[in-house]
mmCIF file of C-alpha atoms and ligand atoms in Angstrom:
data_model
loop_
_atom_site.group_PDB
_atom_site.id
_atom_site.type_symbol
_atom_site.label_atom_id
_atom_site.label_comp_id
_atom_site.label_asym_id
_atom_site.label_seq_id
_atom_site.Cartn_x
_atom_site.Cartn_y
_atom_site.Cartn_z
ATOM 1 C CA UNK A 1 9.052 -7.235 48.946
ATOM 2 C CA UNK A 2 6.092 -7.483 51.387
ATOM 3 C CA UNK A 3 3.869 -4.234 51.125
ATOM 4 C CA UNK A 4 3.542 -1.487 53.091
ATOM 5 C CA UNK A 5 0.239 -1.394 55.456
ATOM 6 C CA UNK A 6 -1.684 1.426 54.632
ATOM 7 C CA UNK A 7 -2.444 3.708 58.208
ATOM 8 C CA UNK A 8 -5.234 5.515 58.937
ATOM 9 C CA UNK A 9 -5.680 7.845 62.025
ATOM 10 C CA UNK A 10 -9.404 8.906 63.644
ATOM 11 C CA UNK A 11 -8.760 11.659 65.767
ATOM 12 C CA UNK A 12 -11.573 14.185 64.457
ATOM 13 C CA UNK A 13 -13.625 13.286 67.594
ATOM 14 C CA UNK A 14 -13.616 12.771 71.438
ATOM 15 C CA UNK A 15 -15.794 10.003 71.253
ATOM 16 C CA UNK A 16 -14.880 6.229 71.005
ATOM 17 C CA UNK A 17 -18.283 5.004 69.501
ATOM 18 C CA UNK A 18 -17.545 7.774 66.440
ATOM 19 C CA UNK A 19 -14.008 5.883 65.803
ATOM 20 C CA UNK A 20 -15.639 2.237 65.929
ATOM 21 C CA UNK A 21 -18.547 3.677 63.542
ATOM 22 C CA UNK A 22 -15.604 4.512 61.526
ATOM 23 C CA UNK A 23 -13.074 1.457 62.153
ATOM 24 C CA UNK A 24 -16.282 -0.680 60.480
ATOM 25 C CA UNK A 25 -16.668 1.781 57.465
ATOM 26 C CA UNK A 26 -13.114 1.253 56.721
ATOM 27 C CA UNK A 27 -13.433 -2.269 57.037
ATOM 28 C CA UNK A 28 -15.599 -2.164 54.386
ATOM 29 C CA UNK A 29 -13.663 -0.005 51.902
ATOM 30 C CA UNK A 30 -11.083 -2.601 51.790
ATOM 31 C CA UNK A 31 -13.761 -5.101 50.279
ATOM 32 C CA UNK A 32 -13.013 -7.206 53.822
ATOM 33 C CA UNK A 33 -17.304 -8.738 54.043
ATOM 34 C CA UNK A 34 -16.773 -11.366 56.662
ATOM 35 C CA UNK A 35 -13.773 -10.712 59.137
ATOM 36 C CA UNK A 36 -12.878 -12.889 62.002
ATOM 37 C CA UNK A 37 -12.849 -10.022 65.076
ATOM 38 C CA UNK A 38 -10.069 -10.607 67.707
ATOM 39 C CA UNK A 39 -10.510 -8.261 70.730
ATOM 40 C CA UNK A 40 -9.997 -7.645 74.121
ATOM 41 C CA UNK A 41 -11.470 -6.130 77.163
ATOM 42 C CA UNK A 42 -10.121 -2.636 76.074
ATOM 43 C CA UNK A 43 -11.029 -3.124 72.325
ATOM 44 C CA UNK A 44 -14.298 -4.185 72.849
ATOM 45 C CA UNK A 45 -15.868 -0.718 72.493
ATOM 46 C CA UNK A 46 -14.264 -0.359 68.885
ATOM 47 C CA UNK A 47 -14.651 -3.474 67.656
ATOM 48 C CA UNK A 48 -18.850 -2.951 68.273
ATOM 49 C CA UNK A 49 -19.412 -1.740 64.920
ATOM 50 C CA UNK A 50 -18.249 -4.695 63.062
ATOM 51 C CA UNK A 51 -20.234 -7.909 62.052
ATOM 52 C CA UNK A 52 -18.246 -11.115 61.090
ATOM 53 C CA UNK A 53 -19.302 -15.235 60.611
ATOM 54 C CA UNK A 54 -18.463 -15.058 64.612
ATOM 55 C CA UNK A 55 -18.994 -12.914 67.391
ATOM 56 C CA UNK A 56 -16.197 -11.509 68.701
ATOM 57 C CA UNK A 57 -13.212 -13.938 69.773
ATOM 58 C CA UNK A 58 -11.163 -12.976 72.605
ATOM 59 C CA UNK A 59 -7.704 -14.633 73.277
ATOM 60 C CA UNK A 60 -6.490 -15.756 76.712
ATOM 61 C CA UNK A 61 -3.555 -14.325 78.656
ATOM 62 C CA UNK A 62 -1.962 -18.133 77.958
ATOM 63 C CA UNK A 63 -2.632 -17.764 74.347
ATOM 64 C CA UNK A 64 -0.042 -19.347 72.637
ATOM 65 C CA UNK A 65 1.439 -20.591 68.953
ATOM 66 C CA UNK A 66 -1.198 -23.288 69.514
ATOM 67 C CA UNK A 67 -3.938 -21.124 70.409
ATOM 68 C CA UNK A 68 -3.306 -18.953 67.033
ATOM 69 C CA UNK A 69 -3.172 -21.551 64.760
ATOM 70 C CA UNK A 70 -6.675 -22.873 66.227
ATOM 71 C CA UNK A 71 -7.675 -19.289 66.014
ATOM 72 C CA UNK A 72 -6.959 -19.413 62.203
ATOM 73 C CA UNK A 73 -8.343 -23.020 61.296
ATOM 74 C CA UNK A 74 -11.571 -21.236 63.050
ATOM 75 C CA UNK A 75 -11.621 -18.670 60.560
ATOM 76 C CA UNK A 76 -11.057 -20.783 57.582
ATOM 77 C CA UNK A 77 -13.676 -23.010 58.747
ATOM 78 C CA UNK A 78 -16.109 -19.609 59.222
ATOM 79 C CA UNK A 79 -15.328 -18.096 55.795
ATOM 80 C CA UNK A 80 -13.951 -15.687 57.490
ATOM 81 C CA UNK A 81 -11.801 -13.191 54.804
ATOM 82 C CA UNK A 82 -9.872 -11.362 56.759
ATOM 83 C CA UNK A 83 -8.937 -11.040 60.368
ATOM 84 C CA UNK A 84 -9.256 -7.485 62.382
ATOM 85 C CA UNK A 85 -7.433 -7.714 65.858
ATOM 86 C CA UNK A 86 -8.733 -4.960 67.796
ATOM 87 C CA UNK A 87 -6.596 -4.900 71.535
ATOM 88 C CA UNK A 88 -2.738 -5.075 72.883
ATOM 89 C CA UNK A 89 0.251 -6.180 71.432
ATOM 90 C CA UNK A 90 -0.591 -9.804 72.323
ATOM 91 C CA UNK A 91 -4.054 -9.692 70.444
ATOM 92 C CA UNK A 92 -2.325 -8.535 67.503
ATOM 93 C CA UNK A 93 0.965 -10.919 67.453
ATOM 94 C CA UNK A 94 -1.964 -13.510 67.818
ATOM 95 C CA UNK A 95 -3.994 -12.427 64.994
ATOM 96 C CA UNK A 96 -1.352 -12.092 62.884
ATOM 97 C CA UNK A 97 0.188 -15.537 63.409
ATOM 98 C CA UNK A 98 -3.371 -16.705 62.866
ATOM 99 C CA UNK A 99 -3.342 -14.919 59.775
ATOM 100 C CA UNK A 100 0.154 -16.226 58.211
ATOM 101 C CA UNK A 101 -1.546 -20.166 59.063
ATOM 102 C CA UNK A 102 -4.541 -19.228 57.453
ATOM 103 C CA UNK A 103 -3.626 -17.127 54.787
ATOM 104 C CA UNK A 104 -5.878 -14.116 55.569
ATOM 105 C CA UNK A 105 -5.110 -10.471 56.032
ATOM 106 C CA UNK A 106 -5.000 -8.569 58.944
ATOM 107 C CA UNK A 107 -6.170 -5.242 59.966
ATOM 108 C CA UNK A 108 -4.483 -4.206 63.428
ATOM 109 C CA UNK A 109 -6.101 -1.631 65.288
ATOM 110 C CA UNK A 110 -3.933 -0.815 68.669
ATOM 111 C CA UNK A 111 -5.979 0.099 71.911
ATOM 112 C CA UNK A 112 -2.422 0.782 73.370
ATOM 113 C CA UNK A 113 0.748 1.895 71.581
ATOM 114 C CA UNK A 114 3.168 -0.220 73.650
ATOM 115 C CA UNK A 115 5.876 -1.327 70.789
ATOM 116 C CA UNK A 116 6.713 -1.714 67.795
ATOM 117 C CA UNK A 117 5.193 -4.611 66.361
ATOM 118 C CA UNK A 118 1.780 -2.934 65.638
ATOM 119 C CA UNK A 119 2.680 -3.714 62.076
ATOM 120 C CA UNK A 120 5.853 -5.318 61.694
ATOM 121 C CA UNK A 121 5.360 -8.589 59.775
ATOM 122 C CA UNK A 122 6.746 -10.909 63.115
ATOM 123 C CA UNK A 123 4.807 -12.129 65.887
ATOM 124 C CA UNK A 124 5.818 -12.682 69.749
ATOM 125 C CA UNK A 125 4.046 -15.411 70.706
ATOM 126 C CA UNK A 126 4.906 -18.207 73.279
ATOM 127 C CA UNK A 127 5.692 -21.576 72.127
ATOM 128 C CA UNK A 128 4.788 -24.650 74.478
ATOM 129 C CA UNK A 129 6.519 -24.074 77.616
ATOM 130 C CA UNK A 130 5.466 -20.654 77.504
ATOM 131 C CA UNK A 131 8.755 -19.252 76.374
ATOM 132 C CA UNK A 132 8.344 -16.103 74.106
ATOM 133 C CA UNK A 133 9.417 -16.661 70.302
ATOM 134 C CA UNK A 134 9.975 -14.704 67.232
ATOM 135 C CA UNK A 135 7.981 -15.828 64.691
ATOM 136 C CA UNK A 136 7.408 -14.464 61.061
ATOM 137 C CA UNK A 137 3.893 -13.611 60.422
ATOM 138 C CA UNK A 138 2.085 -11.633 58.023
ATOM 139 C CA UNK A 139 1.802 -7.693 58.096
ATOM 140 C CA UNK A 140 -1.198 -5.986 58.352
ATOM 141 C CA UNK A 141 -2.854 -4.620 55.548
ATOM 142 C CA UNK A 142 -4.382 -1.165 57.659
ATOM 143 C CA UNK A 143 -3.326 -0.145 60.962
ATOM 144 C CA UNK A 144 -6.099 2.249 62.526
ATOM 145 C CA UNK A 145 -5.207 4.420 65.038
ATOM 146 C CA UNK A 146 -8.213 5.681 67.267
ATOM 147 C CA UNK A 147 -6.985 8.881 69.348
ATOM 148 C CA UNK A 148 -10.110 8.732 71.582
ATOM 149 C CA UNK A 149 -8.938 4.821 72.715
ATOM 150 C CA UNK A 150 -5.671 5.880 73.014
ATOM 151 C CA UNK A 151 -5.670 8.921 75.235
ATOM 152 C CA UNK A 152 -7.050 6.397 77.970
ATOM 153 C CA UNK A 153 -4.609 3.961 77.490
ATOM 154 C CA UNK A 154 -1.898 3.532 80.190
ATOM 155 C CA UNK A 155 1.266 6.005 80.585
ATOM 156 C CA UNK A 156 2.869 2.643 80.914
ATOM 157 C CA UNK A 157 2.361 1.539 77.997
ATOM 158 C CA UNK A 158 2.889 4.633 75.057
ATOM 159 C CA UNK A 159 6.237 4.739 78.038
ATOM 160 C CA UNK A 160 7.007 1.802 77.027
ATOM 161 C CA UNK A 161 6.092 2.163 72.901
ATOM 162 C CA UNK A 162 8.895 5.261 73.384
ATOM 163 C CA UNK A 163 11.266 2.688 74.724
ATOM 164 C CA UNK A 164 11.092 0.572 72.240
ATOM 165 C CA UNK A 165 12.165 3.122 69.664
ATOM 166 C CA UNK A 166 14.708 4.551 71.623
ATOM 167 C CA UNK A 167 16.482 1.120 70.256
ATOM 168 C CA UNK A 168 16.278 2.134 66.729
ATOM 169 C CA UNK A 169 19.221 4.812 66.575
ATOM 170 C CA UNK A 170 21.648 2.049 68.652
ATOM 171 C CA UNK A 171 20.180 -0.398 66.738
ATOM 172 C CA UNK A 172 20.641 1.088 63.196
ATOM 173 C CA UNK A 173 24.501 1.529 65.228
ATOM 174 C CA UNK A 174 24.611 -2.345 65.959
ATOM 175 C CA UNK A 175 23.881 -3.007 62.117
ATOM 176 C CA UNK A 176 26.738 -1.168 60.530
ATOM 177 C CA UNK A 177 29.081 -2.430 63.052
ATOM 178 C CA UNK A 178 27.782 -5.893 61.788
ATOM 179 C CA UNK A 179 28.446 -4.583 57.736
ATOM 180 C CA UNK A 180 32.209 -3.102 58.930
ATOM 181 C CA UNK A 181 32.913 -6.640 60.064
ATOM 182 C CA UNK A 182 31.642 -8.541 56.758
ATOM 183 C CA UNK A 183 29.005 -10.195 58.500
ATOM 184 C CA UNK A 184 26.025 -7.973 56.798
ATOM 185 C CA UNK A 185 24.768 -5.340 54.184
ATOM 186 C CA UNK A 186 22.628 -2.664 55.692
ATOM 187 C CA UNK A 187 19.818 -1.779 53.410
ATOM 188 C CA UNK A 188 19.464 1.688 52.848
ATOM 189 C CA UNK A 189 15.578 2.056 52.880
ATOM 190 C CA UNK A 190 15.110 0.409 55.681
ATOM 191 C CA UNK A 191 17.973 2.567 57.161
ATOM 192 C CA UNK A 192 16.269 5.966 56.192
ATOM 193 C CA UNK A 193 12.515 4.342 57.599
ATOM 194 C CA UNK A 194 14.359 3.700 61.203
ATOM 195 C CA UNK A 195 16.388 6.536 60.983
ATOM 196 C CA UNK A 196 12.745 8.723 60.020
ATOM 197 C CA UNK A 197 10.696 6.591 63.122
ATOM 198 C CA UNK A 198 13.334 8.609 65.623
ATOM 199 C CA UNK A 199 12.758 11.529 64.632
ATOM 200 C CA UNK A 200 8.925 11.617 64.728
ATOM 201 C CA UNK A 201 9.265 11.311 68.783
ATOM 202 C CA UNK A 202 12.678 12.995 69.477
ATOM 203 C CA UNK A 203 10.862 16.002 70.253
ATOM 204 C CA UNK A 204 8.754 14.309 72.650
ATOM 205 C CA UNK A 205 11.188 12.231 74.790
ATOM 206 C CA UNK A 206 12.508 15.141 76.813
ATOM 207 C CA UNK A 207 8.507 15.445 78.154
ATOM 208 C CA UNK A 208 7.112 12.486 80.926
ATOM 209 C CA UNK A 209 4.735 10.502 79.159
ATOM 210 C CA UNK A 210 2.212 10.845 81.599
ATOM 211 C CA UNK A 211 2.148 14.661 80.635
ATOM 212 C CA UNK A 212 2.309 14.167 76.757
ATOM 213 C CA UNK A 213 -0.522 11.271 77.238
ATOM 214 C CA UNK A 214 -3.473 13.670 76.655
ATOM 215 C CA UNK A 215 -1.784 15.085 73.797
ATOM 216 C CA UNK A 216 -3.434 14.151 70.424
ATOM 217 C CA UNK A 217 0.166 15.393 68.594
ATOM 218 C CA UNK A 218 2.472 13.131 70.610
ATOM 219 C CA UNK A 219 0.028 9.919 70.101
ATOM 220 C CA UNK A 220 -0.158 10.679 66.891
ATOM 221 C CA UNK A 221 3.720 11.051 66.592
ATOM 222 C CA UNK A 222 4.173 7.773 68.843
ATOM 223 C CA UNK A 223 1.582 5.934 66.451
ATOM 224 C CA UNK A 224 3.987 6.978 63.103
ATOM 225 C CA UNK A 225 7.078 6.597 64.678
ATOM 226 C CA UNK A 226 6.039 2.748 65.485
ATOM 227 C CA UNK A 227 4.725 2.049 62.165
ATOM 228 C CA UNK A 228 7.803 3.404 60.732
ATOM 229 C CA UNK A 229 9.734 1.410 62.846
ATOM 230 C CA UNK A 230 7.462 -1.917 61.515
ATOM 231 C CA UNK A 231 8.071 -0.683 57.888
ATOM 232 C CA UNK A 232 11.554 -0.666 58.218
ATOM 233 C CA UNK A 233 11.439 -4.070 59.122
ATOM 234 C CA UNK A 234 9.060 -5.398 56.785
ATOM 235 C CA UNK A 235 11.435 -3.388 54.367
ATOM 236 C CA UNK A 236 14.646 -5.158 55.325
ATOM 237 C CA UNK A 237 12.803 -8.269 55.983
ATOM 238 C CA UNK A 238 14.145 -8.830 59.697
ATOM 239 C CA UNK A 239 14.282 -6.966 62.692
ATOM 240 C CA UNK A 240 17.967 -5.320 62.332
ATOM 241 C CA UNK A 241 16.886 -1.919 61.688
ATOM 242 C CA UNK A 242 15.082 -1.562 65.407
ATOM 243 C CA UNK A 243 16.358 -4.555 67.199
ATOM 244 C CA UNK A 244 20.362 -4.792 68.494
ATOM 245 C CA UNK A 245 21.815 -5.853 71.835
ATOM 246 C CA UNK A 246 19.331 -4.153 73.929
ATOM 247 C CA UNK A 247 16.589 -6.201 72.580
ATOM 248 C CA UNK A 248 18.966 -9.112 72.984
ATOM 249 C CA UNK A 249 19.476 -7.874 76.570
ATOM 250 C CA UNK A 250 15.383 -7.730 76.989
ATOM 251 C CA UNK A 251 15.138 -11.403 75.456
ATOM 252 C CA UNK A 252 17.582 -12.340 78.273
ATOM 253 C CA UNK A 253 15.734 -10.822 81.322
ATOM 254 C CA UNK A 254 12.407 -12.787 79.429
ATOM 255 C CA UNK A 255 14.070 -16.137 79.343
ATOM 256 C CA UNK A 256 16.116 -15.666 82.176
ATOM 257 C CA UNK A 257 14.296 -13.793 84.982
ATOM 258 C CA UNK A 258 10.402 -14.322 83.346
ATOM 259 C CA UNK A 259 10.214 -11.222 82.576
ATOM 260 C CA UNK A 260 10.097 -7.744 84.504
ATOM 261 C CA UNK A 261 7.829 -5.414 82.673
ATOM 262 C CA UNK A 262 6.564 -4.092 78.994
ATOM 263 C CA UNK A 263 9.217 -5.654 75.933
ATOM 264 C CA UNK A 264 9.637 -1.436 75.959
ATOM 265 C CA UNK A 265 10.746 -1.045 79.315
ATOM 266 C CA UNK A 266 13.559 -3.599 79.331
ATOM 267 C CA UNK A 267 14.451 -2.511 75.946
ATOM 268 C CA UNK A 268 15.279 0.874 77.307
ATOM 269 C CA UNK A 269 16.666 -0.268 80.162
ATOM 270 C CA UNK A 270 19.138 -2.242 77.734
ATOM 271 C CA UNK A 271 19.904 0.779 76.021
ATOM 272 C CA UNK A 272 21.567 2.006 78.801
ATOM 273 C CA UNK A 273 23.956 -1.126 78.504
ATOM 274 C CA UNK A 274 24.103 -0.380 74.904
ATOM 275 C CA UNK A 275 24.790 3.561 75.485
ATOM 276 C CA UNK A 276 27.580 2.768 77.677
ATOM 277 C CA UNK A 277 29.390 0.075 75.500
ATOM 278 C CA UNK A 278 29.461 2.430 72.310
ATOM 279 C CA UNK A 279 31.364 4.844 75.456
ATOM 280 C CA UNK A 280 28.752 7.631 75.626
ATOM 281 C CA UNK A 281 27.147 9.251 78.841
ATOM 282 C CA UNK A 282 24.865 6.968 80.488
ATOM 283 C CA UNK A 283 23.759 9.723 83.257
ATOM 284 C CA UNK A 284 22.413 11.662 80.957
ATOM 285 C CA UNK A 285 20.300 9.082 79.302
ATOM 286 C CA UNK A 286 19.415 7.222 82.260
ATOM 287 C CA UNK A 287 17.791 10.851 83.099
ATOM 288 C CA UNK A 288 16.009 10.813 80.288
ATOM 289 C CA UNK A 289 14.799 7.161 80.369
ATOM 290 C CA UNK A 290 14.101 8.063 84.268
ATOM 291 C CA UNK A 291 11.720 11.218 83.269
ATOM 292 C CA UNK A 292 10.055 9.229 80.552
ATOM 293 C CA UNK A 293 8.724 6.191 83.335
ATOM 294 C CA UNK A 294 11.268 3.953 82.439
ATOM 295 C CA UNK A 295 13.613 1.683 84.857
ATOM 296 C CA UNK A 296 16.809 2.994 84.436
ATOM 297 C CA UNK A 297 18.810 1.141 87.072
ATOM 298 C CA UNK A 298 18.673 -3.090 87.730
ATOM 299 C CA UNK A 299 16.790 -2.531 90.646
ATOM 300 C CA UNK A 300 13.999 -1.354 88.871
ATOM 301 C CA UNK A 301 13.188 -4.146 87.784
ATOM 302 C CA UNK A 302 14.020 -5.966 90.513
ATOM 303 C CA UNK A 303 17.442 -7.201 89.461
ATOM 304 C CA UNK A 304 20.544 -7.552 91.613
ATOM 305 C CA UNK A 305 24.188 -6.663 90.549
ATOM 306 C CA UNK A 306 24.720 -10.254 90.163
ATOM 307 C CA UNK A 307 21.536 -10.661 88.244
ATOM 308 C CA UNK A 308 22.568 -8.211 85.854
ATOM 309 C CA UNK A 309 25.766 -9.554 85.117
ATOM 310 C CA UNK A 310 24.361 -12.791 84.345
ATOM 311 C CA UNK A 311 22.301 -11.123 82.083
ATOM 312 C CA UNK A 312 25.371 -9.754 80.546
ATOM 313 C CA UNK A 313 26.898 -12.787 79.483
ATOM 314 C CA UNK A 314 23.431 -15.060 78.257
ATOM 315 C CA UNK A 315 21.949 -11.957 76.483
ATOM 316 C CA UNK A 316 24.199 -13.216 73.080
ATOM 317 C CA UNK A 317 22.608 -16.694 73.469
ATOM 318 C CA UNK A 318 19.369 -15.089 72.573
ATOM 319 C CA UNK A 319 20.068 -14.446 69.015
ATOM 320 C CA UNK A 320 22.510 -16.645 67.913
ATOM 321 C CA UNK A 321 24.110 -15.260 64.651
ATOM 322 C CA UNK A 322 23.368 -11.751 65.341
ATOM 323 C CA UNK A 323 26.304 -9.208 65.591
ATOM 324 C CA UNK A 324 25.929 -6.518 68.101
ATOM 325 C CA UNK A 325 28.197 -4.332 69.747
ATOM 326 C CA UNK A 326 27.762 -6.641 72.891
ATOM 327 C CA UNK A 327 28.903 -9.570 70.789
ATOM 328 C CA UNK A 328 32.204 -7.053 69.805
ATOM 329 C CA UNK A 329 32.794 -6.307 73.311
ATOM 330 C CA UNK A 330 33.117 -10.336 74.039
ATOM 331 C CA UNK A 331 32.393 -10.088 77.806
ATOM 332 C CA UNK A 332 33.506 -12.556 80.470
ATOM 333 C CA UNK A 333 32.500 -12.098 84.105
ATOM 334 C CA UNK A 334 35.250 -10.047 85.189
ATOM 335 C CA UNK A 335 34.483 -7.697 82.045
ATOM 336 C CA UNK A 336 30.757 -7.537 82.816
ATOM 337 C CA UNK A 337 31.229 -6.983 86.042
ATOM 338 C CA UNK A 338 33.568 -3.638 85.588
ATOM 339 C CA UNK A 339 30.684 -2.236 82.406
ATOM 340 C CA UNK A 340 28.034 -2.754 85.626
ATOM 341 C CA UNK A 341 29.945 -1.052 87.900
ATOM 342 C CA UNK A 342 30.863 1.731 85.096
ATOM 343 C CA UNK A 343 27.473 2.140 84.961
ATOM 344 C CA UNK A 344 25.497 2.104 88.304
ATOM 345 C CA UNK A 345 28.599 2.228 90.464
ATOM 346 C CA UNK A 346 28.895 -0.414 93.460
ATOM 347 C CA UNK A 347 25.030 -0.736 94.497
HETATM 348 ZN ZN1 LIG B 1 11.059 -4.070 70.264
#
């Protein structure tokens, strides 16, 4: 079984230049001499400390599957011995893609905590025609979690980290219904690790993000309930244990409609599909999505009726093989049409 990452959180100052003293210090204790730094405009403040073959590389908003595989041939070619992605979730799924080609380690330190994947071991990265793919990758090694960069970061995007985890308990849902049909096992560690990742941020959801932003406590929370939610992957070696049919519903509205906002944000908005199709209140939880910043109805993301009950029926197409309770409720058009309608009435 792949390790766990090791995380460390800075939060015993206000200042960023104190955390990037201390991001290259730890660095160091992990015997890492030469690392290739990845950042962005956001992490280049943090990543100032550390000294590598290279100066700092910064990926592209088009980088893709070919871009991180150059990224890692650079880094072989360097000596570089480990790679430290300092940025957003793309500069991270980049570096570690570039990581699994070149066999290095990574060291992922978030400048935004926006899903998930801060240290799961799979990378979303766009393949040729710029169509988002799954991809296994290697898991980081530390994840270092700066309070003073975070508490700037955008509401939108810890909003959107929250959304993402409000897929693991429907997720964890998806997964047993997949075991009662004979189609999986769950794995009970990975179970527990989802189950634990909720819980670290259930206090917090009933708060608006932009409110809870400032709050060292609820990024701290947020930062341990999405590493938690990576272990359990890494644990059960795919992405069951935090990913059902609303992240097959958010794969849809990628391939499908290009995308409306943060992976988080549709995921949420999915799990008000989800909600409804294990019969629960979807009111009350489009409330709650609502308060947190999240879209809660189609139009939020600029999605018709129609639209969404197109999405509907190609959201199973995006994980072939995967049993969710969308792939139990076996929808045709007429059936999607009455769940929309259930939902968000005629508009
Ligand atoms: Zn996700």
């Amino acid at each position: 079984m792949n390790e766990f990452p090791q995380v460390l959180v800075f939060e015993s100052s206000e200042k960023e230049e104190d955390s990037a003293v201390e991001l290259a210090r730890q660095v160091a204790v992990q015997g890492i001499e030469a690392p290739l730094v990845l950042c962005n405009i956001h992490g280049k403040r943090l990543a100032s400390e550390l000294s590598g073959p290279l100066g700092p590389q910064t990926p592209d908003g088009s980088a893709d599957q070919h871009g991180a595989a150059a990224l890692g041939g650079l880094a072989r070619r360097a000596g570089a011995d480990a790679i430290v992605a300092v940025g957003g979730g793309r500069c991270i799924d980049i570096a570690k893609l570039a990581a699994a080609r070149a066999g290095l380690t990574v060291i992922a330190v978030p400048t935004q905590l926006s899903h998930d994947g801060i240290c799961s071991p799979v990378s979303v990265v766009p393949d040729d025609e710029g169509r988002a793919q799954s991809l296994g990758a290697v898991a980081p090694r530390l994840v270092f979690i700066s309070i003073p960069t975070l508490v700037d970061a955008p509401h939108a995007s810890a909003s959107a980290g929250v959304g993402d985890l409000l897929a693991n308990p429907l997720a964890l849902r998806d997964w047993a219904l997949a075991a009662e049909h004979g189609l999986e096992e769950t794995d009970q560690r990975a179970w527990d690790l989802s189950v634990e990742s909720f819980q670290r941020i259930k206090a917090h959801l009933d708060v608006p993000v932009q409110e809870s932003l400032r709050d060292p406590e609820f990024l701290r929370a947020l930062a341990d309930a999405l590493v938690l939610s990576g272990m359990a992957m890494i644990c059960s070696g795919t992405s069951r244990p935090a990913s059902g049919a609303e992240h097959e519903i958010s794969h849809a509205i990628d391939r499908h409609f290009g995308g409306r906002a943060l992976h988080g944000a549709q995921v949420a908005f999915g799990c008000v599909i989800s909600v409804a199709l294990y019969d629960e209140d979807t009111s009350a939880f489009r409330g709650r999505i609502a308060r947190l910043g999240l879209p809660e109805h189609p139009s939020d993301l600029g999605l018709s009726k129609e639209d969404t009950i197109e999405l509907l029926l190609r959201a199973p197409e995006t994980r072939p093989g995967r049993f969710t309770v969308l792939e139990d409720a076996d929808l045709d058009r007429g059936k999607a049409r009455a769940l929309v309608e259930h939902i968000w009435g005629d508009s």
